[in-house]
CSV table of C-alpha atoms in Angstrom, one decimal:
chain,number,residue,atom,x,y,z
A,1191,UNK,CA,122.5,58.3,163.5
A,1192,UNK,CA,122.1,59.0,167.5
A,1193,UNK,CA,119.2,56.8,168.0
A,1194,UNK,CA,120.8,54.2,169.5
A,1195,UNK,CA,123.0,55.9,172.1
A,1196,UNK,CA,122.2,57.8,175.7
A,1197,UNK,CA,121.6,61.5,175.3
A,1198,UNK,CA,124.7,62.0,177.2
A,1199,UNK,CA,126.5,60.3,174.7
A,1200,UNK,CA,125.1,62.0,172.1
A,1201,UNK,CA,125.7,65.2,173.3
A,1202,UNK,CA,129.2,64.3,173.3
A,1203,UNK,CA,129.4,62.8,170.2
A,1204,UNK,CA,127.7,65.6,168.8
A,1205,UNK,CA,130.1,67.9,170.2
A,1206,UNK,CA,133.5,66.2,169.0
A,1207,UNK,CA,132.2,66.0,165.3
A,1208,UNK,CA,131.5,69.6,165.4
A,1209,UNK,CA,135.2,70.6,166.8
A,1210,UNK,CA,136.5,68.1,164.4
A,1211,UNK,CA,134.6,70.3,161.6
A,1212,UNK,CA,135.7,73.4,163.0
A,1213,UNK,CA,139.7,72.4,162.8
A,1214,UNK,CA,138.8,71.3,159.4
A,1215,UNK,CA,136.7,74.3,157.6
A,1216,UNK,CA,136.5,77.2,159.7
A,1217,UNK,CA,134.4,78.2,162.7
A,1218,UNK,CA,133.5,81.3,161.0
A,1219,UNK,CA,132.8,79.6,157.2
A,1220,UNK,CA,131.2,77.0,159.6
A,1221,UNK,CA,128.5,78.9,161.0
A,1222,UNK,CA,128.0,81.6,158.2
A,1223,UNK,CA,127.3,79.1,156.2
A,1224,UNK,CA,124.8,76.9,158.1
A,1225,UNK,CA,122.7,80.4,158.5
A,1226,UNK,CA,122.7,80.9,154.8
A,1227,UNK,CA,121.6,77.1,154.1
A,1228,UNK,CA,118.2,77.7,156.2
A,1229,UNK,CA,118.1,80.6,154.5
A,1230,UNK,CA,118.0,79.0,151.4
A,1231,UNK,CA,115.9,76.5,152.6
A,1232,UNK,CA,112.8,78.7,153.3
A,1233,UNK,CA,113.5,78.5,157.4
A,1234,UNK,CA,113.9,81.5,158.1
A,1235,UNK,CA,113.4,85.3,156.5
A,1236,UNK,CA,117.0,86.9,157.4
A,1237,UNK,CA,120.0,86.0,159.4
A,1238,UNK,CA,122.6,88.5,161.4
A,1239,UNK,CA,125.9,88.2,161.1
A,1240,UNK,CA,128.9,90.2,161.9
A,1241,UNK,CA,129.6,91.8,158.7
A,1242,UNK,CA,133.4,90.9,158.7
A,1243,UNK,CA,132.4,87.5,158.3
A,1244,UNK,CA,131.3,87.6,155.3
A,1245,UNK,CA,132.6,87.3,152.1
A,1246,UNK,CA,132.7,90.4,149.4
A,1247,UNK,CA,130.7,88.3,147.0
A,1248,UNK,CA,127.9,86.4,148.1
A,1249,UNK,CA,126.4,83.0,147.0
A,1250,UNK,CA,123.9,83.8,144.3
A,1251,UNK,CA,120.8,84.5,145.5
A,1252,UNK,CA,121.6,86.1,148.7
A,1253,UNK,CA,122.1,90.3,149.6
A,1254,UNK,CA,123.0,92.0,152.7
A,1255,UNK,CA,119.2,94.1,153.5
A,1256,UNK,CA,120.6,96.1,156.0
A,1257,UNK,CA,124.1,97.7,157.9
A,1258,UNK,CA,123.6,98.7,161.2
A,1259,UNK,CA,125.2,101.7,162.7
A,1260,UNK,CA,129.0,100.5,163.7
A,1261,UNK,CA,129.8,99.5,167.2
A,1262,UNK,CA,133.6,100.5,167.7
A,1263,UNK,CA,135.6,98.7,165.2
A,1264,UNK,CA,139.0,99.1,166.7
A,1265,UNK,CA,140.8,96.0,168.8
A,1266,UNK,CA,141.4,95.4,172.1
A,1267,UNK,CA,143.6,94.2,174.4
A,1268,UNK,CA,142.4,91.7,177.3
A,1269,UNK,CA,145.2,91.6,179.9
A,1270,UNK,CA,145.9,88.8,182.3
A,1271,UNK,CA,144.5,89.3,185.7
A,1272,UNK,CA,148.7,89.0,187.0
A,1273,UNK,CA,149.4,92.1,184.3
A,1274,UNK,CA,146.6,94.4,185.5
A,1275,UNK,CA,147.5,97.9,184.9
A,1276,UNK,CA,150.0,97.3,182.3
A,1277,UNK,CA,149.8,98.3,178.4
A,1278,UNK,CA,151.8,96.4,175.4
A,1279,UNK,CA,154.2,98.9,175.7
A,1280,UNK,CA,154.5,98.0,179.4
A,1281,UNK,CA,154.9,94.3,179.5
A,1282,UNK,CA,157.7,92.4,179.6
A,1283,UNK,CA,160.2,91.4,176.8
A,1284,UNK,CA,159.1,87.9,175.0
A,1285,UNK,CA,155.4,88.4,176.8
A,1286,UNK,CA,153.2,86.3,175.2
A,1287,UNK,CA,150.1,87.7,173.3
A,1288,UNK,CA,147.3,85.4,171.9
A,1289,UNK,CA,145.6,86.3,168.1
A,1290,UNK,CA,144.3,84.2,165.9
A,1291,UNK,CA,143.7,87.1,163.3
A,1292,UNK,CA,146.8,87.5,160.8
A,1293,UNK,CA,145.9,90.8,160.3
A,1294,UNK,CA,146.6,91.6,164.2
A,1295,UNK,CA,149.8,89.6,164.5
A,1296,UNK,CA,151.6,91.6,161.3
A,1297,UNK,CA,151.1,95.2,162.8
A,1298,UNK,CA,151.0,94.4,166.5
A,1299,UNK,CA,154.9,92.4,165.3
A,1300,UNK,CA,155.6,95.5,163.5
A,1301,UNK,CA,154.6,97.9,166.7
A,1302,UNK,CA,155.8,95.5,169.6
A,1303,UNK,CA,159.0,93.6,168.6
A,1304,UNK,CA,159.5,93.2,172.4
A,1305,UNK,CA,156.2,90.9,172.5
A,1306,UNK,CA,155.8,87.2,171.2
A,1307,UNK,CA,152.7,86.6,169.4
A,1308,UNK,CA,150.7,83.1,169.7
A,1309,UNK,CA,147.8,81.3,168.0
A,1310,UNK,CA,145.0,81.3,170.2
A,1311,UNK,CA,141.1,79.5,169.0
A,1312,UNK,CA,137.7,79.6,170.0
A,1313,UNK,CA,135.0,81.8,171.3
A,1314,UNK,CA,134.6,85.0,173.0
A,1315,UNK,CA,134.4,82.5,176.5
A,1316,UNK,CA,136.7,80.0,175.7
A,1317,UNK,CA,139.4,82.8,175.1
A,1318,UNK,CA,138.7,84.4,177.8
A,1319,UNK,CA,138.8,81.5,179.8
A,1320,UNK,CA,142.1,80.1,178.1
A,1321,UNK,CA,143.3,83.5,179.3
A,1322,UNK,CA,142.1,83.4,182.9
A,1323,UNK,CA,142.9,80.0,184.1
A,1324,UNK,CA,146.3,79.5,182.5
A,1325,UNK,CA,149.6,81.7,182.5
A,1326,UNK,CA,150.2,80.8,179.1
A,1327,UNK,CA,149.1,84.1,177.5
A,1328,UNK,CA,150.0,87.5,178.8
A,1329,UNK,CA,147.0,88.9,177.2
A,1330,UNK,CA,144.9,88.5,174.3
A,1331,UNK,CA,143.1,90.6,171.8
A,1332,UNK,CA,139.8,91.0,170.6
A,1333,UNK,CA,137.6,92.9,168.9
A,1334,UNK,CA,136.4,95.6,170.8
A,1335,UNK,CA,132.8,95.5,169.6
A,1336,UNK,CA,132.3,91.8,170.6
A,1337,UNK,CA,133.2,92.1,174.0
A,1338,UNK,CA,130.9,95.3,174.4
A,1339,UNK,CA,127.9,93.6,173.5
A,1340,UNK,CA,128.6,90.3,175.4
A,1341,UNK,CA,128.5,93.3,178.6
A,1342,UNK,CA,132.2,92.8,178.7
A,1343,UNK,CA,133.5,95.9,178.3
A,1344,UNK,CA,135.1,95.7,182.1
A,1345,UNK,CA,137.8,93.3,180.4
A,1346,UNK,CA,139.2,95.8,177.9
A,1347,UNK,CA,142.6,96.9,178.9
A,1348,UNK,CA,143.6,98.8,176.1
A,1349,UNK,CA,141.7,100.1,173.3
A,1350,UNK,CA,144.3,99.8,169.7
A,1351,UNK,CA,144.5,102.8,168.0
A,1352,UNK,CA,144.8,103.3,164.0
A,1353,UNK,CA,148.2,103.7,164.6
A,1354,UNK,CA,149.1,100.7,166.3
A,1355,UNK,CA,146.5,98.3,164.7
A,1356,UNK,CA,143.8,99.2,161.8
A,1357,UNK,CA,141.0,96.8,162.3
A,1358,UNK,CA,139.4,94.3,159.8
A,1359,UNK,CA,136.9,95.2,156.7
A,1360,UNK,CA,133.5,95.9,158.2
A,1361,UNK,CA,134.3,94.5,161.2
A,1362,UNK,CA,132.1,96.3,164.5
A,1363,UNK,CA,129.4,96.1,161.9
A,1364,UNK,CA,126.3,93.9,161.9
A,1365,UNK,CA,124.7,92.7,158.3
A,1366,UNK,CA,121.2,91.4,157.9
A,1367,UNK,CA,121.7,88.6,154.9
A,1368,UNK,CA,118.3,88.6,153.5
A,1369,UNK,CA,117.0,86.1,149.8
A,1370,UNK,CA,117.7,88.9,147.1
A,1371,UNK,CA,114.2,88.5,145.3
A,1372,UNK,CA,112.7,88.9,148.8
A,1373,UNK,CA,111.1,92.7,148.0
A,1374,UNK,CA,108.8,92.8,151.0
A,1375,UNK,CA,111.9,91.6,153.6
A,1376,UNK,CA,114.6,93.9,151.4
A,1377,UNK,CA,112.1,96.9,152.5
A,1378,UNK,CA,111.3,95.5,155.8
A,1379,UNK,CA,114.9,95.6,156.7
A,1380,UNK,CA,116.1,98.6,155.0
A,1381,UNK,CA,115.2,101.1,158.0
A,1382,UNK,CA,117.9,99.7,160.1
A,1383,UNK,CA,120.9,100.7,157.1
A,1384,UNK,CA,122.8,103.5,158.5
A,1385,UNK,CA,124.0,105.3,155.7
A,1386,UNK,CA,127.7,106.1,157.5
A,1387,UNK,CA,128.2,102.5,158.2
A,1388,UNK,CA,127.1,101.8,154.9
A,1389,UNK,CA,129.4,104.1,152.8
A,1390,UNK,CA,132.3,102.9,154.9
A,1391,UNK,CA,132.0,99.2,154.7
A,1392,UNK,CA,131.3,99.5,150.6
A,1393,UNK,CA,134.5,101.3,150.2
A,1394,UNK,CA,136.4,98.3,153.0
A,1395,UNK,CA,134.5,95.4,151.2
A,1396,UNK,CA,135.4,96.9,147.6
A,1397,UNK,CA,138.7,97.4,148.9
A,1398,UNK,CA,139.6,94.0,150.0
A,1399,UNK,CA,137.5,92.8,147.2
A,1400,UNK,CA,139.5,94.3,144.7
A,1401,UNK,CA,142.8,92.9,146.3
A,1402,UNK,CA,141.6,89.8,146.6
A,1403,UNK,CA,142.5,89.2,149.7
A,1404,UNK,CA,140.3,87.4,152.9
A,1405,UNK,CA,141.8,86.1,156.1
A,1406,UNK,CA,144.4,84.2,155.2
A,1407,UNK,CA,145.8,87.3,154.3
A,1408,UNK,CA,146.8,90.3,156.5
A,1409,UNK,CA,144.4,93.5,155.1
A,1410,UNK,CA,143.8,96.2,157.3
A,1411,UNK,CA,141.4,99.4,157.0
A,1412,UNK,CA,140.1,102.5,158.9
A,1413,UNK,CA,137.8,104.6,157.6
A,1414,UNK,CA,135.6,107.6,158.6
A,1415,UNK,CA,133.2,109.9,157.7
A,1416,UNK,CA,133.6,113.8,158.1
A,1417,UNK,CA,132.0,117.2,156.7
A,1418,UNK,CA,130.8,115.0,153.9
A,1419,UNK,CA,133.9,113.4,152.8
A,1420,UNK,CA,134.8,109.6,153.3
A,1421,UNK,CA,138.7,109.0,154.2
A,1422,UNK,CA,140.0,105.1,154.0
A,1423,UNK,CA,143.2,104.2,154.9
A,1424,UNK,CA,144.2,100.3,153.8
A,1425,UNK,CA,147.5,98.5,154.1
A,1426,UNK,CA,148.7,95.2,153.2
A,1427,UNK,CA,151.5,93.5,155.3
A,1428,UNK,CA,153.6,90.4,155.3
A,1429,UNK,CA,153.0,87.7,157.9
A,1430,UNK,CA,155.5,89.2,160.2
A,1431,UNK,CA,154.7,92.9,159.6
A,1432,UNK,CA,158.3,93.6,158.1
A,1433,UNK,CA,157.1,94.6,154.6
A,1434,UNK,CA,154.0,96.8,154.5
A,1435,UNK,CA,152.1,98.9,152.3
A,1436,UNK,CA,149.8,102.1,153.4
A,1437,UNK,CA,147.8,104.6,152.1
A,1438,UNK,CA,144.7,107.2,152.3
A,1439,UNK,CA,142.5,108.6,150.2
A,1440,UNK,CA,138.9,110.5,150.4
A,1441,UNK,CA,136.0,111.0,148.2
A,1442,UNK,CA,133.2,113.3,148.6
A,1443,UNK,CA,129.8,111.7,149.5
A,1444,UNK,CA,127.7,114.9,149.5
A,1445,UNK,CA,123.8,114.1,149.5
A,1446,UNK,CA,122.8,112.5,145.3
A,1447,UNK,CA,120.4,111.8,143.7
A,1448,UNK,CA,118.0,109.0,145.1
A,1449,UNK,CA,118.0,105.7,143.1
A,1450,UNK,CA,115.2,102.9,144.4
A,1451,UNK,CA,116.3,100.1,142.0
A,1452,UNK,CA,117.8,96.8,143.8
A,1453,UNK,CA,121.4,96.8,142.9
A,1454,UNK,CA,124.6,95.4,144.8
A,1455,UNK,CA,127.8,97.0,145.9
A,1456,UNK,CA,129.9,94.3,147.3
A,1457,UNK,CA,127.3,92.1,148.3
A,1458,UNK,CA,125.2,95.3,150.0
A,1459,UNK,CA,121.6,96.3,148.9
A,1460,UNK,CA,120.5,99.6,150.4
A,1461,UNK,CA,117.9,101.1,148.8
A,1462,UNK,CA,117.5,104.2,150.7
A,1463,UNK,CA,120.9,105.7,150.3
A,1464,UNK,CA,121.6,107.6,147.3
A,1465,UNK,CA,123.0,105.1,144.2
A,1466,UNK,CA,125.7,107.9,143.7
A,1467,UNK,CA,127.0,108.2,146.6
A,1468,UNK,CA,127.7,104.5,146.8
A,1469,UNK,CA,128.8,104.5,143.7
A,1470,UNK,CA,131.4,106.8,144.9
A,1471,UNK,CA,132.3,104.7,148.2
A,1472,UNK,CA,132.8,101.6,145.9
A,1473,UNK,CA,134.9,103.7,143.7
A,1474,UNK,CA,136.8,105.1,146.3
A,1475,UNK,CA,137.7,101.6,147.7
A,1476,UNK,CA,138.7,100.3,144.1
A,1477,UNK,CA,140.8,102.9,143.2
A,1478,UNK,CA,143.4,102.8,146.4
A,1479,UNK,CA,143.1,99.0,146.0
A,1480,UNK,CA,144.8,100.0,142.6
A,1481,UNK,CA,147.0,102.2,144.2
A,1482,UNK,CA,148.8,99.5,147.1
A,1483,UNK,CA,148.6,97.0,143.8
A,1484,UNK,CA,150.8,99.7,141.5
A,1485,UNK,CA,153.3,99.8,144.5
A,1486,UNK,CA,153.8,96.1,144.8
A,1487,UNK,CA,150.5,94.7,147.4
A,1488,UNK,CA,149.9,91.7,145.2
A,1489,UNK,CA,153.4,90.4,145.7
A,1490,UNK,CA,153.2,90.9,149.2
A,1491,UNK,CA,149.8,89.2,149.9
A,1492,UNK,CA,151.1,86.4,147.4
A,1493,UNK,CA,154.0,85.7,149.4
A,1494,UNK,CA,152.0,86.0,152.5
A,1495,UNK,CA,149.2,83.4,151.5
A,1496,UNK,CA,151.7,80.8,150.1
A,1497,UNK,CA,153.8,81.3,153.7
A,1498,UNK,CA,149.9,81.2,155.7
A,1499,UNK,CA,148.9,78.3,153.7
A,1500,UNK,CA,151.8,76.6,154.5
A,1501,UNK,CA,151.7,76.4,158.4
């Protein structure tokens, strides 16, 4: 298709089809799914991906091997050089914060009604850059976890709390997509599960699963693990963070039985961890699903995708 043309040219060329494909599909569904078809194709043996990338049902075929332990999952706020010092609390009325995550702009709306809240694309670099060389944004936020292992950490301003922003399903996480009748790579990469990360991103992904929701819907979690009992929180909100839904519950994962046979939870294989216990983590996510759904979530994340997939 290039064979005719300078490499310059090319390049460019190249580059324009692939933002045109971006606007059109998805940077994330882009990529995720480009590393799935070599996968498919034989190329490679496994793929990593941020685990918040990826769906709560797979493409047939395909498991996640492994969970490594969570970097921090909570957001961050990246503050113009001009506002150093400052917090959201602290900047001025109709400031102007970039997102491009749904789930961000309903709480943060909810928390900071002083602030005005803006679409911003692209990489970790071209945010940051976007941020840097323009006065356009006030500051931006990203997750915590991917500026950490860029070696960014210097740029985080403000670390979001539960209470002012629950972060997305599994997201801090890193998942190891592996072929499901792959036995010898399934084993391979099952040392690297840890079983905390694990049990918390069964009960998000079931969670969110069970709602049906995905990012074109705000869905928010935070979960933990303590003296053997798993809390998740999850809420639902409208675009603008006005109507809301929130609630916790816990479930006991004290040590089970051990269970070897390849089975998925929400797109997870992990072998080494007690089938029980993830039983009860997949359980526990359903069942507050259920909950927000009794009290009225489906309306709200109905009236939320129509109004999302209509911008």
């Amino acid at each position: 298709m290039f064979s005719s043309t300078h490499p310059l040219q090319e390049v460019n060329i190249k580059a324009q089809l692939t933002e045109i494909c971006l606007l059109q599909i998805g940077e994330k569904s882009l990529f995720t799914k480009e590393l799935e078809n070599a996968l498919e194709r034989n190329e490679v043996d496994l793929v990593v991906h941020s685990l918040k990338d990826l769906p709560t049902t797979l493409p047939p075929g395909f498991t996640i091997g492994a969970v490594l332990k969570r970097e921090n999952p909570h957001d961050a706020v990246v503050l113009h050089p001009s506002n150093a010092g400052k917090s959201l609390d602290t900047l001025p009325e109709n400031s102007v914060i970039g997102t491009s995550s749904l789930r961000r702009a309903a709480q943060l709306k909810k928390r900071f009604p002083h602030l005005d809240f803006k679409d911003i694309r692209g990489n970790l670099n071209t945010r940051l850059k976007k941020l840097d060389e323009k006065n356009d944004f006030a500051a931006i936020i990203l997750a915590a976890a991917g500026l950490r292992r860029m070696g960014w950490e210097s740029r985080i301003s403000q670390i979001l709390e539960p209470e002012d922003c629950m972060y997305a399903v599994g997201q801090g996480a890193l998942a190891v997509e592996v072929r499901a009748r792959d036995a010898d790579i399934l084993e391979m990469v099952s040392i690297l599960h840890d079983p905390d990360t694990v049990l918390r991103c069964i009960a998000e992904r079931a969670f969110l699963r069970r709602l049906e929701g995905g990012c074109s819907v705000p869905v928010a979690v935070h979960t933990q693990v303590k003296d053997s009992q798993l809390y998740l929180t999850g809420a639902v909100y409208s675009l603008d963070g006005s109507n809301s839904l929130k609630e916790t519950m816990q479930v006991s994962i004290a040590a089970g039985a051990q269970v070897d046979e390849q089975v998925q939870r929400v797109g997870v294989t992990a072998n080494k961890i007690p089938g029980a216990v993830q039983d009860e983590a997949e359980k526990l996510g359903i069942e507050l699903a259920d909950l927000l759904l009794s009290k009225g979530a489906k309306e709200i994340l109905t009236v939320a995708r129509q109004l999302n997939d209509a911008r």
